[in-house]
Coordinates of C-alpha atoms and ligand atoms in Angstrom, one line a residue:
M14 CA 183.5 -36.5 -89.7
F15 CA 185.7 -36.9 -86.9
D16 CA 184.3 -35.0 -85.1
R17 CA 181.5 -37.8 -83.3
F18 CA 184.9 -40.2 -82.7
F19 CA 186.6 -37.3 -80.4
G20 CA 183.1 -36.4 -78.3
R21 CA 183.2 -33.0 -79.3
P22 CA 182.5 -30.9 -82.2
E23 CA 186.1 -29.4 -84.0
S24 CA 184.4 -26.4 -85.5
S25 CA 182.4 -23.9 -82.9
G26 CA 179.7 -22.4 -84.6
P27 CA 176.9 -22.1 -82.2
E28 CA 175.6 -25.0 -82.7
D29 CA 178.3 -27.0 -82.4
R30 CA 179.0 -25.5 -79.6
V31 CA 175.4 -27.1 -77.7
P32 CA 176.5 -30.3 -76.4
P33 CA 173.5 -33.4 -76.9
G34 CA 170.1 -32.5 -75.0
Q35 CA 170.8 -29.0 -74.3
A36 CA 169.1 -25.8 -75.3
L37 CA 170.7 -22.4 -75.3
T38 CA 169.1 -19.5 -72.6
S39 CA 170.2 -16.0 -72.1
K40 CA 168.6 -15.9 -68.9
F41 CA 171.1 -17.4 -65.9
P42 CA 168.9 -19.6 -63.9
V43 CA 169.9 -19.9 -60.7
L44 CA 170.0 -24.0 -59.1
H45 CA 170.9 -25.3 -55.7
Y46 CA 169.9 -27.0 -52.7
G47 CA 169.1 -25.1 -49.2
P48 CA 169.5 -21.6 -48.3
I49 CA 171.6 -19.0 -49.8
P50 CA 174.2 -18.5 -46.6
R51 CA 175.2 -14.5 -45.4
F52 CA 178.9 -13.4 -45.9
D53 CA 180.7 -12.3 -43.4
P54 CA 184.1 -10.7 -44.4
E55 CA 185.4 -10.8 -41.1
T56 CA 185.0 -14.5 -40.1
W57 CA 185.1 -15.8 -43.8
D58 CA 188.3 -18.0 -44.5
F59 CA 189.1 -20.4 -47.2
R60 CA 191.0 -23.0 -46.7
V61 CA 193.1 -26.0 -48.3
W62 CA 193.8 -29.3 -46.6
G63 CA 194.4 -32.8 -47.1
E64 CA 197.6 -34.3 -49.6
V65 CA 199.3 -31.1 -49.2
E66 CA 202.8 -30.1 -47.9
S67 CA 201.4 -27.5 -45.5
P68 CA 197.5 -26.5 -45.2
L69 CA 196.4 -22.9 -45.6
R70 CA 194.4 -20.6 -44.4
L71 CA 193.2 -17.2 -46.2
S72 CA 191.2 -14.6 -44.7
W73 CA 189.1 -12.6 -47.4
E74 CA 191.2 -9.5 -47.6
E75 CA 194.3 -12.3 -48.3
F76 CA 192.3 -14.1 -51.1
N77 CA 191.7 -10.8 -52.6
Q78 CA 195.5 -10.5 -53.1
L79 CA 196.1 -13.5 -54.8
P80 CA 196.7 -13.3 -58.7
R81 CA 193.8 -13.3 -60.7
T82 CA 193.0 -14.7 -64.1
T83 CA 189.8 -14.2 -66.4
L84 CA 188.1 -17.0 -68.1
K85 CA 185.5 -17.3 -71.1
I86 CA 183.4 -20.3 -70.7
D87 CA 180.1 -21.7 -72.1
I88 CA 178.3 -23.3 -69.0
H89 CA 176.0 -26.4 -69.6
C90 CA 173.8 -27.3 -66.9
V91 CA 172.5 -31.2 -66.0
T92 CA 169.1 -29.5 -66.4
R93 CA 169.4 -29.1 -69.6
W94 CA 170.0 -25.2 -70.2
S95 CA 173.6 -24.1 -71.6
K96 CA 174.7 -20.4 -72.0
L97 CA 177.4 -19.5 -74.6
D98 CA 180.4 -17.1 -73.6
T99 CA 180.0 -16.4 -69.8
R100 CA 182.6 -14.2 -68.5
W101 CA 184.3 -14.9 -65.0
E102 CA 186.9 -13.6 -63.1
G103 CA 188.9 -14.9 -60.0
V104 CA 191.7 -17.1 -59.1
S105 CA 193.4 -20.4 -60.6
V106 CA 194.1 -23.1 -58.5
R107 CA 197.2 -24.3 -61.4
T108 CA 198.2 -20.4 -60.2
L109 CA 198.5 -21.0 -56.8
I110 CA 200.7 -24.3 -57.2
E111 CA 202.4 -22.7 -59.6
Q112 CA 203.6 -19.8 -57.3
G113 CA 204.0 -22.4 -54.5
L114 CA 201.2 -21.0 -52.3
I115 CA 199.8 -25.0 -52.7
K116 CA 202.0 -27.8 -52.8
P117 CA 200.1 -30.9 -53.6
L118 CA 201.6 -34.2 -52.7
P119 CA 202.6 -37.0 -55.1
T120 CA 199.5 -38.9 -53.7
A121 CA 197.2 -36.2 -54.6
R122 CA 194.8 -37.3 -57.3
Y123 CA 191.2 -35.9 -56.1
V124 CA 190.1 -32.4 -55.2
M125 CA 187.0 -32.0 -53.3
Q126 CA 185.3 -28.7 -53.0
H127 CA 183.8 -28.0 -49.5
A128 CA 181.0 -25.1 -49.5
E129 CA 178.6 -23.3 -47.1
Y130 CA 176.4 -25.9 -45.2
G131 CA 178.3 -28.9 -46.0
F132 CA 177.9 -28.9 -49.9
T133 CA 180.8 -30.7 -51.2
V134 CA 181.4 -31.2 -55.2
N135 CA 184.7 -33.8 -56.2
L136 CA 186.4 -33.9 -59.1
P137 CA 190.1 -35.3 -60.4
L138 CA 192.5 -32.7 -59.9
E139 CA 193.8 -33.0 -63.8
V140 CA 190.7 -31.7 -64.2
V141 CA 190.8 -29.3 -61.3
L142 CA 194.1 -27.8 -63.3
Q143 CA 192.4 -27.4 -66.6
D144 CA 192.1 -23.9 -67.9
N145 CA 188.4 -24.2 -67.7
F146 CA 188.1 -24.5 -64.1
L147 CA 188.6 -21.5 -61.8
L148 CA 187.4 -20.2 -58.4
A149 CA 185.7 -16.9 -59.5
T150 CA 184.5 -14.1 -57.7
H151 CA 183.1 -11.9 -60.3
Y152 CA 180.7 -12.7 -63.3
E153 CA 180.6 -10.3 -66.5
G154 CA 182.9 -7.6 -64.4
E155 CA 180.3 -7.5 -61.1
P156 CA 181.3 -9.2 -58.0
L157 CA 178.5 -12.6 -57.9
T158 CA 175.5 -12.0 -56.8
P159 CA 174.5 -14.0 -53.5
D160 CA 172.1 -16.2 -55.8
H161 CA 175.3 -17.1 -58.0
G162 CA 177.4 -17.7 -54.9
F163 CA 178.9 -14.4 -53.4
P164 CA 181.6 -14.1 -52.6
L165 CA 183.3 -17.3 -54.1
R166 CA 182.3 -20.4 -56.0
G167 CA 183.9 -23.1 -58.6
I168 CA 183.0 -22.6 -62.3
I169 CA 183.9 -25.3 -65.2
G170 CA 182.9 -25.1 -69.0
H171 CA 183.6 -25.5 -71.8
I172 CA 186.4 -23.2 -74.1
P173 CA 185.5 -23.2 -77.4
D174 CA 188.2 -23.9 -79.9
K175 CA 190.1 -25.6 -77.0
D176 CA 190.8 -29.4 -77.8
G177 CA 191.2 -31.9 -75.1
L178 CA 189.6 -30.3 -72.1
V179 CA 187.2 -32.6 -70.2
T180 CA 184.0 -30.5 -69.9
P181 CA 181.5 -31.5 -66.9
Y182 CA 178.2 -30.3 -66.4
F183 CA 177.8 -26.7 -64.3
W184 CA 177.1 -28.9 -61.1
K185 CA 180.8 -29.7 -60.8
G186 CA 181.4 -25.7 -59.6
A187 CA 180.5 -25.1 -56.0
K188 CA 178.7 -21.9 -55.0
W189 CA 179.8 -20.4 -51.8
L190 CA 183.1 -22.1 -52.0
R191 CA 185.1 -22.1 -48.6
G192 CA 187.9 -24.7 -49.2
L193 CA 189.6 -27.7 -51.2
E194 CA 191.0 -30.9 -49.8
F195 CA 193.5 -32.5 -51.6
M196 CA 192.6 -36.3 -51.5
A197 CA 194.5 -39.2 -52.3
Q198 CA 191.0 -41.5 -53.1
D199 CA 187.9 -40.1 -54.8
R200 CA 185.1 -39.6 -53.0
L201 CA 181.5 -38.4 -54.1
G202 CA 180.5 -35.2 -52.8
F203 CA 176.9 -33.9 -52.9
W204 CA 174.9 -34.4 -56.4
E205 CA 177.3 -37.5 -56.7
Q206 CA 175.7 -39.7 -54.0
A207 CA 172.3 -38.2 -55.0
G208 CA 172.7 -40.2 -58.1
Y209 CA 174.3 -37.9 -60.3
H210 CA 177.4 -38.8 -62.6
N211 CA 180.7 -38.8 -61.0
E212 CA 182.6 -37.8 -64.6
A213 CA 179.5 -35.7 -65.7
D214 CA 181.4 -35.1 -69.2
V215 CA 178.8 -32.6 -71.2
W216 CA 179.7 -34.3 -74.8
K217 CA 179.2 -37.8 -73.2
E218 CA 176.0 -36.9 -72.1
Q219 CA 176.9 -38.4 -68.7
R220 CA 174.1 -36.8 -66.4
Y221 CA 173.2 -40.0 -64.1
A222 CA 175.3 -42.6 -62.9
Ligands
MTE23 N1 176.7 -24.8 -53.0 C1 176.4 -25.5 -53.5 N2 176.9 -25.2 -55.0 C2 176.0 -25.4 -55.9 C3 175.1 -26.3 -55.8 C4 174.1 -26.4 -54.4 O1 173.2 -26.9 -54.2 N3 175.0 -25.9 -53.2 N4 174.2 -26.8 -57.2 C5 175.3 -27.1 -58.4 C6 174.3 -27.0 -59.3 S1 173.3 -28.2 -59.3 C7 174.0 -26.0 -60.5 S2 173.3 -26.6 -61.3 C8 174.9 -24.8 -60.1 C9 173.8 -23.8 -60.3 O2 174.8 -22.4 -60.5 P1 173.7 -21.1 -60.7 O3 172.7 -20.9 -59.9 O4 174.7 -19.9 -60.4 O5 173.3 -21.2 -62.0 O6 175.7 -24.8 -59.3 C10 176.3 -26.2 -58.5 N5 176.6 -25.5 -57.3
MO24 MO1 172.6 -28.6 -61.7

């Protein structure tokens, strides 16, 4: 079987879609550090800064006018639960770049997600631009609930039958997201500083550093 060489299954029956050390759940557990922030649509903003041609600041109203994308992914939490076929809707960073709203400088190689209360998550820019990463406002057709990150969160997971995408654990998406910092050099986010693996590939079981 060649699939082991490539670190992920070739076919995608339900069993093959569960990475090593994970178990399926039909629930949607809530996991985060700290309290759930309140949302005020008047003061909320979404900012992009760092290694970009010009910084961007959008109000909640403006954010809701951005082009939208839907995405179905399997999500894998480092605490060992996995959930298949989760459906999300939101805004793709790649679309924002294609439309010229964000113009990364040639030096931009990493992206820090910045969330409420100073929470951070880092990813390589190339992963943020993959089809399996989204700035999500909706889950299963409804706005996110407060405990799952309302009004905006990053999400990342595995797209079945799609090869070649890096699939990190679900913590690599920040709930209560408020901005993206484009960076020339990598910096560790909150859980990465706490000892979780920087790349966090689910098929390689990269849980801890
Ligand atoms: N703002 C923020 N986002 C966060 C976290 C956090 O502590 N704060 N934890 C991460 C972790 S560890 C996980 S597993 C997922 C859980 O998302 P869920 O609660 O919607 O299942 O959120 C991620 N995003
Ligand atoms: Mo987690």
